[in-house]
CSV table of C-alpha atoms in Angstrom, one decimal:
chain,number,residue,atom,x,y,z
A,24,TYR,CA,-107.3,-78.4,15.8
A,25,ASP,CA,-108.5,-74.8,15.9
A,26,LEU,CA,-105.9,-72.9,13.8
A,27,PHE,CA,-107.2,-69.5,14.7
A,28,TRP,CA,-107.2,-70.1,18.4
A,29,ASN,CA,-103.7,-71.5,18.4
A,30,ALA,CA,-102.5,-68.5,16.4
A,31,PHE,CA,-104.3,-66.2,18.8
A,32,VAL,CA,-102.8,-67.8,21.9
A,33,PHE,CA,-99.3,-67.1,20.6
A,34,LEU,CA,-99.8,-63.7,19.0
A,35,SER,CA,-101.7,-62.2,21.9
A,36,ARG,CA,-99.4,-63.7,24.5
A,37,TYR,CA,-102.5,-65.1,26.1
A,38,GLU,CA,-100.4,-67.2,28.5
A,39,GLU,CA,-98.6,-64.1,29.8
A,40,TYR,CA,-101.8,-62.2,30.2
A,41,SER,CA,-103.4,-65.1,32.2
A,42,ALA,CA,-100.3,-65.4,34.3
A,43,GLU,CA,-100.3,-61.7,35.2
A,44,LYS,CA,-104.0,-61.9,36.1
A,45,CYS,CA,-102.9,-64.5,38.7
A,46,GLY,CA,-100.2,-62.2,40.0
A,47,ARG,CA,-97.3,-63.9,38.2
A,48,LYS,CA,-95.2,-61.4,36.2
A,49,ILE,CA,-93.0,-62.6,33.3
A,50,LYS,CA,-90.6,-59.6,33.6
A,51,SER,CA,-89.5,-60.4,30.0
A,52,TYR,CA,-87.7,-63.5,31.1
A,53,SER,CA,-88.5,-66.8,29.4
A,54,SER,CA,-87.6,-68.6,32.6
A,55,ASN,CA,-90.7,-66.9,34.2
A,56,HIS,CA,-93.0,-67.8,31.3
A,57,PRO,CA,-95.7,-70.4,32.2
A,58,ARG,CA,-95.0,-72.4,29.0
A,59,SER,CA,-92.9,-75.5,29.9
A,60,ASP,CA,-91.6,-76.2,26.4
A,61,LYS,CA,-89.2,-73.2,25.8
A,62,THR,CA,-88.1,-74.7,22.4
A,63,THR,CA,-91.4,-73.4,20.9
A,64,PHE,CA,-89.8,-69.9,21.1
A,65,ASN,CA,-87.4,-71.0,18.4
A,66,LEU,CA,-90.2,-71.1,15.8
A,67,PRO,CA,-92.5,-68.4,14.3
A,68,ILE,CA,-95.5,-70.6,15.0
A,69,VAL,CA,-98.1,-67.9,14.0
A,70,ASN,CA,-96.5,-67.5,10.6
A,71,ASN,CA,-96.5,-71.2,10.1
A,72,LEU,CA,-100.1,-71.5,11.0
A,73,PHE,CA,-101.2,-68.8,8.6
A,74,ASN,CA,-99.0,-70.3,5.8
A,75,GLU,CA,-101.1,-73.5,6.5
A,76,LEU,CA,-104.3,-71.5,6.3
A,77,GLU,CA,-103.2,-69.9,3.0
A,78,LYS,CA,-102.5,-73.4,1.5
A,79,ILE,CA,-106.0,-74.6,2.6
A,80,ILE,CA,-107.6,-71.5,0.9
A,81,LYS,CA,-105.6,-71.9,-2.3
A,82,ASP,CA,-106.5,-75.6,-2.5
A,83,ASN,CA,-110.2,-74.7,-2.4
A,84,PHE,CA,-110.2,-71.3,-4.1
A,85,SER,CA,-107.4,-71.4,-6.6
A,86,HIS,CA,-108.4,-68.1,-8.2
A,87,LEU,CA,-107.7,-66.1,-5.1
A,88,SER,CA,-104.4,-64.1,-4.9
A,89,PHE,CA,-102.4,-63.5,-1.7
A,90,GLY,CA,-100.0,-60.9,-3.1
A,91,LYS,CA,-96.3,-60.8,-3.6
A,92,GLU,CA,-93.6,-61.7,-1.2
A,93,GLN,CA,-91.6,-58.9,0.4
A,94,GLU,CA,-87.9,-58.7,1.2
A,95,PRO,CA,-87.2,-59.5,4.9
A,96,VAL,CA,-86.6,-56.4,7.1
A,97,VAL,CA,-84.2,-56.5,10.0
A,98,GLU,CA,-84.1,-53.4,12.1
A,99,SER,CA,-80.7,-52.8,13.7
A,100,SER,CA,-81.1,-51.1,17.0
A,101,HIS,CA,-78.9,-49.9,19.8
A,102,ASP,CA,-80.1,-49.2,23.4
A,103,VAL,CA,-78.1,-46.3,24.7
A,104,ASP,CA,-77.7,-47.4,28.3
A,105,TYR,CA,-74.2,-46.2,29.1
A,106,ILE,CA,-72.0,-43.6,27.5
A,107,ASN,CA,-69.5,-43.8,30.4
A,108,LYS,CA,-68.5,-46.6,32.6
A,109,THR,CA,-70.4,-45.8,35.8
A,110,LEU,CA,-70.3,-47.1,39.3
A,111,GLN,CA,-73.8,-48.5,38.8
A,112,LEU,CA,-72.7,-50.5,35.8
A,113,ARG,CA,-69.7,-51.9,37.7
A,114,ILE,CA,-71.9,-53.0,40.5
A,115,LYS,CA,-74.6,-54.6,38.3
A,116,LYS,CA,-72.3,-56.4,35.8
A,117,THR,CA,-69.9,-57.6,38.4
A,118,SER,CA,-72.7,-59.0,40.5
A,119,PHE,CA,-74.2,-60.7,37.5
A,120,ASP,CA,-70.9,-62.1,36.3
A,121,ILE,CA,-70.0,-63.5,39.7
A,122,GLY,CA,-73.4,-65.2,40.0
A,123,SER,CA,-73.1,-66.6,36.5
A,124,ASN,CA,-69.5,-67.8,37.0
A,125,PHE,CA,-70.4,-69.8,40.1
A,126,LYS,CA,-72.2,-72.2,37.8
A,127,ASN,CA,-68.7,-73.1,36.6
A,128,ILE,CA,-67.3,-73.9,40.1
A,129,GLY,CA,-66.9,-77.5,39.1
A,130,GLN,CA,-64.8,-76.6,36.0
A,131,PRO,CA,-61.7,-74.9,37.4
A,132,LYS,CA,-60.3,-73.6,34.1
A,133,LYS,CA,-63.6,-72.1,33.0
A,134,PHE,CA,-64.2,-70.7,36.5
A,135,LEU,CA,-60.8,-69.0,36.7
A,136,LYS,CA,-61.1,-67.6,33.2
A,137,GLY,CA,-64.5,-66.1,34.1
A,138,LEU,CA,-63.0,-64.7,37.4
A,139,GLY,CA,-60.2,-63.1,35.4
A,140,LYS,CA,-62.7,-61.4,33.1
A,141,THR,CA,-64.7,-60.1,36.0
A,142,ILE,CA,-61.6,-58.6,37.7
A,143,ASN,CA,-60.5,-57.0,34.5
A,144,PHE,CA,-63.9,-55.4,34.0
A,145,ILE,CA,-63.8,-53.9,37.5
A,146,PHE,CA,-60.5,-52.1,36.9
A,147,SER,CA,-60.7,-51.3,33.2
A,148,HIS,CA,-61.5,-47.8,31.9
A,149,PRO,CA,-62.5,-48.1,28.2
A,150,THR,CA,-64.6,-45.5,26.3
A,151,TYR,CA,-68.2,-46.4,25.9
A,152,TRP,CA,-68.7,-43.6,23.3
A,153,CYS,CA,-69.2,-45.9,20.3
A,154,PHE,CA,-71.4,-43.8,18.1
A,155,ASP,CA,-68.7,-43.4,15.5
A,156,TYR,CA,-68.4,-47.2,15.1
A,157,TRP,CA,-72.1,-47.6,14.4
A,158,LYS,CA,-72.0,-44.7,11.9
A,159,GLN,CA,-69.1,-46.3,10.1
A,160,GLN,CA,-71.0,-49.6,10.0
A,161,GLY,CA,-74.1,-47.8,8.7
A,162,LYS,CA,-72.2,-46.3,5.8
A,163,LYS,CA,-70.3,-49.5,5.0
A,164,ASN,CA,-73.4,-51.6,4.9
A,165,ASN,CA,-75.9,-49.0,3.8
A,166,ARG,CA,-77.9,-49.7,7.0
A,167,ARG,CA,-79.2,-47.0,9.3
A,168,SER,CA,-79.8,-48.1,12.9
A,169,ILE,CA,-82.2,-46.9,15.5
A,170,PHE,CA,-80.8,-45.5,18.8
A,171,TYR,CA,-83.1,-45.9,21.8
A,172,VAL,CA,-82.2,-43.0,24.1
A,173,TYR,CA,-83.0,-42.6,27.8
A,174,CYS,CA,-84.3,-39.3,29.3
A,175,LYS,CA,-84.0,-38.4,32.9
A,176,VAL,CA,-87.1,-36.7,34.3
A,177,ARG,CA,-86.9,-36.5,38.0
A,178,LYS,CA,-84.5,-37.0,41.0
A,179,LYS,CA,-83.7,-40.7,41.4
A,180,LYS,CA,-84.3,-43.0,44.2
A,181,PHE,CA,-81.9,-45.9,44.9
A,182,ASN,CA,-83.6,-48.4,42.6
A,183,SER,CA,-83.8,-46.0,39.6
A,184,TRP,CA,-80.2,-44.8,40.4
A,185,LEU,CA,-79.0,-48.4,40.1
A,186,ILE,CA,-81.2,-49.7,37.3
A,187,ASP,CA,-81.7,-46.8,34.9
A,188,PRO,CA,-79.0,-45.1,32.7
A,189,SER,CA,-77.1,-42.3,34.3
A,190,TYR,CA,-76.7,-39.6,31.6
A,191,ASN,CA,-79.0,-36.6,31.2
A,192,ILE,CA,-79.7,-35.7,27.6
A,193,VAL,CA,-80.9,-32.2,28.6
A,194,SER,CA,-77.5,-31.2,30.1
A,195,ASN,CA,-75.2,-33.3,28.0
A,196,GLN,CA,-74.5,-31.1,24.9
A,197,ASN,CA,-72.1,-33.6,23.4
A,198,LEU,CA,-74.7,-36.3,23.4
A,199,LYS,CA,-77.3,-34.0,21.9
A,200,GLN,CA,-74.9,-33.0,19.1
A,201,GLU,CA,-73.9,-36.6,18.4
A,202,LEU,CA,-77.5,-37.7,18.1
A,203,ARG,CA,-78.4,-34.8,15.9
A,204,GLU,CA,-75.6,-35.8,13.6
A,205,CYS,CA,-76.9,-39.4,13.6
A,206,LEU,CA,-80.3,-38.1,12.6
A,207,ALA,CA,-78.8,-36.0,9.8
A,208,CYS,CA,-77.1,-39.2,8.5
A,209,GLY,CA,-80.4,-41.1,8.3
A,210,PHE,CA,-80.3,-42.9,11.6
A,211,GLU,CA,-83.4,-42.9,13.8
A,212,VAL,CA,-84.0,-42.1,17.5
A,213,GLY,CA,-86.5,-43.7,19.7
A,214,LEU,CA,-87.3,-43.4,23.4
A,215,HIS,CA,-85.6,-45.9,25.7
A,216,GLY,CA,-88.2,-45.6,28.4
A,217,SER,CA,-87.0,-45.8,32.0
A,218,PHE,CA,-87.8,-48.8,34.1
A,219,GLY,CA,-90.5,-46.9,36.0
A,220,SER,CA,-92.1,-45.4,32.9
A,221,ALA,CA,-93.3,-48.8,31.7
A,222,VAL,CA,-96.1,-48.5,34.3
A,223,ASP,CA,-96.4,-44.7,34.7
A,224,ASN,CA,-98.2,-42.8,31.9
A,225,LYS,CA,-97.2,-39.2,33.0
A,226,LEU,CA,-93.5,-40.2,33.4
A,227,LEU,CA,-93.4,-41.9,29.9
A,228,ALA,CA,-95.1,-38.9,28.3
A,229,LYS,CA,-92.6,-36.6,29.9
A,230,GLU,CA,-89.7,-38.6,28.8
A,231,LYS,CA,-90.9,-38.6,25.2
A,232,GLU,CA,-91.4,-34.8,25.4
A,233,ILE,CA,-87.9,-34.2,26.7
A,234,LEU,CA,-86.4,-36.4,24.0
A,235,SER,CA,-88.4,-34.7,21.2
A,236,ASP,CA,-87.5,-31.2,22.5
A,237,SER,CA,-83.9,-32.0,23.0
A,238,LEU,CA,-83.4,-33.3,19.5
A,239,ASN,CA,-86.1,-31.2,17.8
A,240,CYS,CA,-87.6,-34.4,16.2
A,241,ASP,CA,-90.7,-36.5,16.3
A,242,VAL,CA,-90.4,-39.5,18.6
A,243,THR,CA,-92.6,-42.3,17.3
A,244,ARG,CA,-90.7,-45.4,18.6
A,245,VAL,CA,-90.2,-46.9,22.1
A,246,ARG,CA,-88.3,-49.7,23.7
A,247,GLN,CA,-88.6,-50.0,27.5
A,248,HIS,CA,-85.4,-50.3,29.6
A,249,TRP,CA,-84.8,-53.9,30.7
A,250,LEU,CA,-87.6,-54.8,28.3
A,251,ARG,CA,-90.1,-54.1,31.1
A,252,TYR,CA,-93.5,-54.8,29.8
A,253,GLU,CA,-96.6,-55.4,32.0
A,254,GLU,CA,-99.4,-56.7,29.9
A,255,LYS,CA,-102.2,-55.0,31.9
A,256,ILE,CA,-100.5,-51.6,31.8
A,257,THR,CA,-97.6,-51.0,29.3
A,258,PRO,CA,-99.4,-51.4,26.0
A,259,TYR,CA,-102.1,-49.0,27.1
A,260,LEU,CA,-99.5,-46.3,27.7
A,261,HIS,CA,-97.8,-47.0,24.4
A,262,ASP,CA,-101.1,-46.9,22.5
A,263,GLY,CA,-101.6,-43.2,22.9
A,264,LEU,CA,-97.9,-42.1,22.6
A,265,PHE,CA,-96.1,-44.1,20.0
A,266,GLU,CA,-96.5,-45.7,16.6
A,267,VAL,CA,-94.0,-48.5,17.0
A,268,ASP,CA,-92.9,-50.5,20.0
A,269,SER,CA,-89.9,-52.9,20.0
A,270,THR,CA,-89.9,-54.0,23.6
A,271,LEU,CA,-91.3,-57.5,23.1
A,272,GLY,CA,-88.3,-59.8,23.3
A,273,PHE,CA,-86.8,-61.8,26.1
A,274,ASN,CA,-83.9,-60.7,28.3
A,275,ASP,CA,-82.5,-64.2,28.6
A,276,LEU,CA,-83.4,-65.9,25.3
A,277,ILE,CA,-83.2,-65.3,21.6
A,278,GLY,CA,-86.5,-66.3,19.9
A,279,PHE,CA,-90.0,-65.4,19.0
A,280,ARG,CA,-91.7,-64.3,22.1
A,281,SER,CA,-95.1,-63.8,20.4
A,282,GLY,CA,-94.5,-66.7,18.0
A,283,VAL,CA,-94.2,-64.3,15.0
A,284,LEU,CA,-91.6,-62.8,12.8
A,285,SER,CA,-93.8,-60.1,11.3
A,286,LYS,CA,-94.7,-56.5,12.3
A,287,TYR,CA,-98.1,-56.6,13.9
A,288,MET,CA,-100.6,-54.8,16.0
A,289,PRO,CA,-100.8,-56.3,19.6
A,290,TYR,CA,-104.1,-57.4,21.2
A,291,ASP,CA,-106.0,-55.5,23.8
A,292,HIS,CA,-107.4,-58.2,26.1
A,293,LYS,CA,-109.7,-55.8,27.9
A,294,ALA,CA,-111.4,-54.2,24.8
A,295,GLN,CA,-111.0,-57.4,22.7
A,296,ARG,CA,-109.5,-55.6,19.7
A,297,SER,CA,-106.1,-54.6,18.4
A,298,PHE,CA,-104.2,-51.6,19.7
A,299,LYS,CA,-103.4,-48.9,17.2
A,300,PHE,CA,-99.6,-49.1,17.4
A,301,PHE,CA,-97.3,-51.7,15.9
A,302,ILE,CA,-94.9,-54.2,17.4
A,303,VAL,CA,-91.6,-55.0,15.8
A,304,PRO,CA,-90.6,-58.2,17.6
A,305,GLN,CA,-87.1,-58.2,18.9
A,306,ILE,CA,-85.8,-61.7,18.3
A,307,ILE,CA,-82.0,-61.3,19.1
A,308,MET,CA,-80.2,-59.2,21.6
A,309,ASP,CA,-76.4,-59.2,22.3
A,310,SER,CA,-76.8,-60.1,25.9
A,311,ASN,CA,-79.1,-63.1,25.0
A,312,ILE,CA,-76.0,-64.6,23.4
A,313,PHE,CA,-73.1,-63.4,25.6
A,314,ASP,CA,-74.7,-63.1,29.1
A,315,TYR,CA,-77.2,-65.9,29.2
A,316,SER,CA,-76.0,-68.6,26.8
A,317,GLN,CA,-74.6,-71.8,28.2
A,318,ASN,CA,-72.9,-72.6,24.9
A,319,LEU,CA,-71.8,-69.5,23.0
A,320,ARG,CA,-71.1,-71.2,19.7
A,321,GLU,CA,-74.5,-73.0,19.8
A,322,SER,CA,-76.3,-69.7,20.6
A,323,ILE,CA,-74.7,-67.8,17.8
A,324,SER,CA,-75.6,-70.6,15.4
A,325,ARG,CA,-79.2,-70.6,16.5
A,326,ALA,CA,-79.3,-66.8,16.1
A,327,ALA,CA,-77.9,-67.2,12.5
A,328,GLU,CA,-80.6,-69.8,11.8
A,329,MET,CA,-83.3,-67.5,12.9
A,330,LEU,CA,-82.1,-64.7,10.6
A,331,ASP,CA,-81.7,-67.2,7.8
A,332,MET,CA,-85.3,-68.4,8.1
A,333,LEU,CA,-86.7,-64.9,7.5
A,334,LYS,CA,-86.3,-65.4,3.7
A,335,ASP,CA,-88.7,-68.3,3.8
A,336,TYR,CA,-91.7,-66.1,4.9
A,337,LYS,CA,-93.6,-63.4,3.0
A,338,SER,CA,-93.7,-60.7,5.6
A,339,SER,CA,-90.6,-61.0,7.8
A,340,TYR,CA,-90.0,-57.9,9.9
A,341,VAL,CA,-88.0,-58.1,13.1
A,342,ALA,CA,-85.5,-56.2,15.2
A,343,ILE,CA,-82.1,-57.1,16.6
A,344,SER,CA,-80.5,-55.2,19.4
A,345,TRP,CA,-76.8,-54.5,20.1
A,346,HIS,CA,-76.2,-52.1,22.9
A,347,GLN,CA,-74.4,-48.9,21.9
A,348,ARG,CA,-71.4,-49.7,24.1
A,349,SER,CA,-71.0,-53.3,22.9
A,350,PRO,CA,-68.0,-52.6,20.5
A,351,SER,CA,-65.9,-51.4,23.5
A,352,SER,CA,-63.1,-53.6,24.8
A,353,ASP,CA,-65.1,-54.5,27.9
A,354,TYR,CA,-67.5,-56.4,25.6
A,355,GLY,CA,-66.2,-57.0,22.1
A,356,TRP,CA,-69.6,-58.1,20.8
A,357,ALA,CA,-69.6,-56.2,17.6
A,358,GLN,CA,-67.9,-58.9,15.4
A,359,THR,CA,-70.8,-61.3,16.0
A,360,TYR,CA,-73.2,-58.5,15.0
A,361,LYS,CA,-71.4,-58.0,11.7
A,362,GLU,CA,-71.3,-61.7,11.0
A,363,LEU,CA,-75.0,-62.1,11.7
A,364,LEU,CA,-75.9,-59.3,9.4
A,365,LYS,CA,-74.1,-61.0,6.5
A,366,ILE,CA,-76.8,-63.7,6.6
A,367,GLN,CA,-79.6,-61.3,5.7
């Protein structure tokens, strides 16, 4: 078989590009991906193929050197979607939880338990200001996270009111002060591009400008809200504005969307060359496990296996994402985050 072609298909997300050309958008959901065998996302197929290539070359040219192995890099990141429990979040999460819970209608105990959690979420009022938690974890583990921060640019229509975060970094002095303190402690800040900015160059550039001016720092990283990524548009916007993009993961599945566990330059299908910015593949997100998993224990185990396999490759460089609000009592997802990081 053609090793290079197989690697190219995965790394360039050729299937996604072809699907978009036919009018079928992936929307960062594995369920929309044209590939029927979703288990392939469990493996870094590109890395495996190039390990095979390396072995072939070594067998034939034993004098060649491929360099030393590097320690795996796992970027911890936190999308700052909500710093308060808003009406929009109550609407979205309640609707999502009700829809998910109806799958358990044939299991009365599980259904009632889920219903109870939904009712509790509707009426609870916990704080979503969890920056102190992440700073404490950073000091404890000598690990500095990346906060992806949203910037409001214009008056919202209904869709953006419902989908995008609600805070305004320009007018929220407490948030600006908090993020400046995080930067001073060695944390990083990237842009959490609005849903609309993934396909709007002027909007994305303005959001970056606002974030940079608000915090008086360079903004070189981006992750689009809801992981919105349209192959024919989004990378072309990122290419001129950012150095690193960490959007490429799935909303509904942990795994290797591009078949790779290394930092890489994405492929420009139009110009048939690489873009100038880098992708850090997001392989695990908290909501992958807690919102979309059919078997929580199995999903956590699979996430642990993915992080454990990083040590078996020379150039492992990935991102994991736990939302800034996830330690709150509404979610309680932080313990799993801590357990997974012990694996690295």
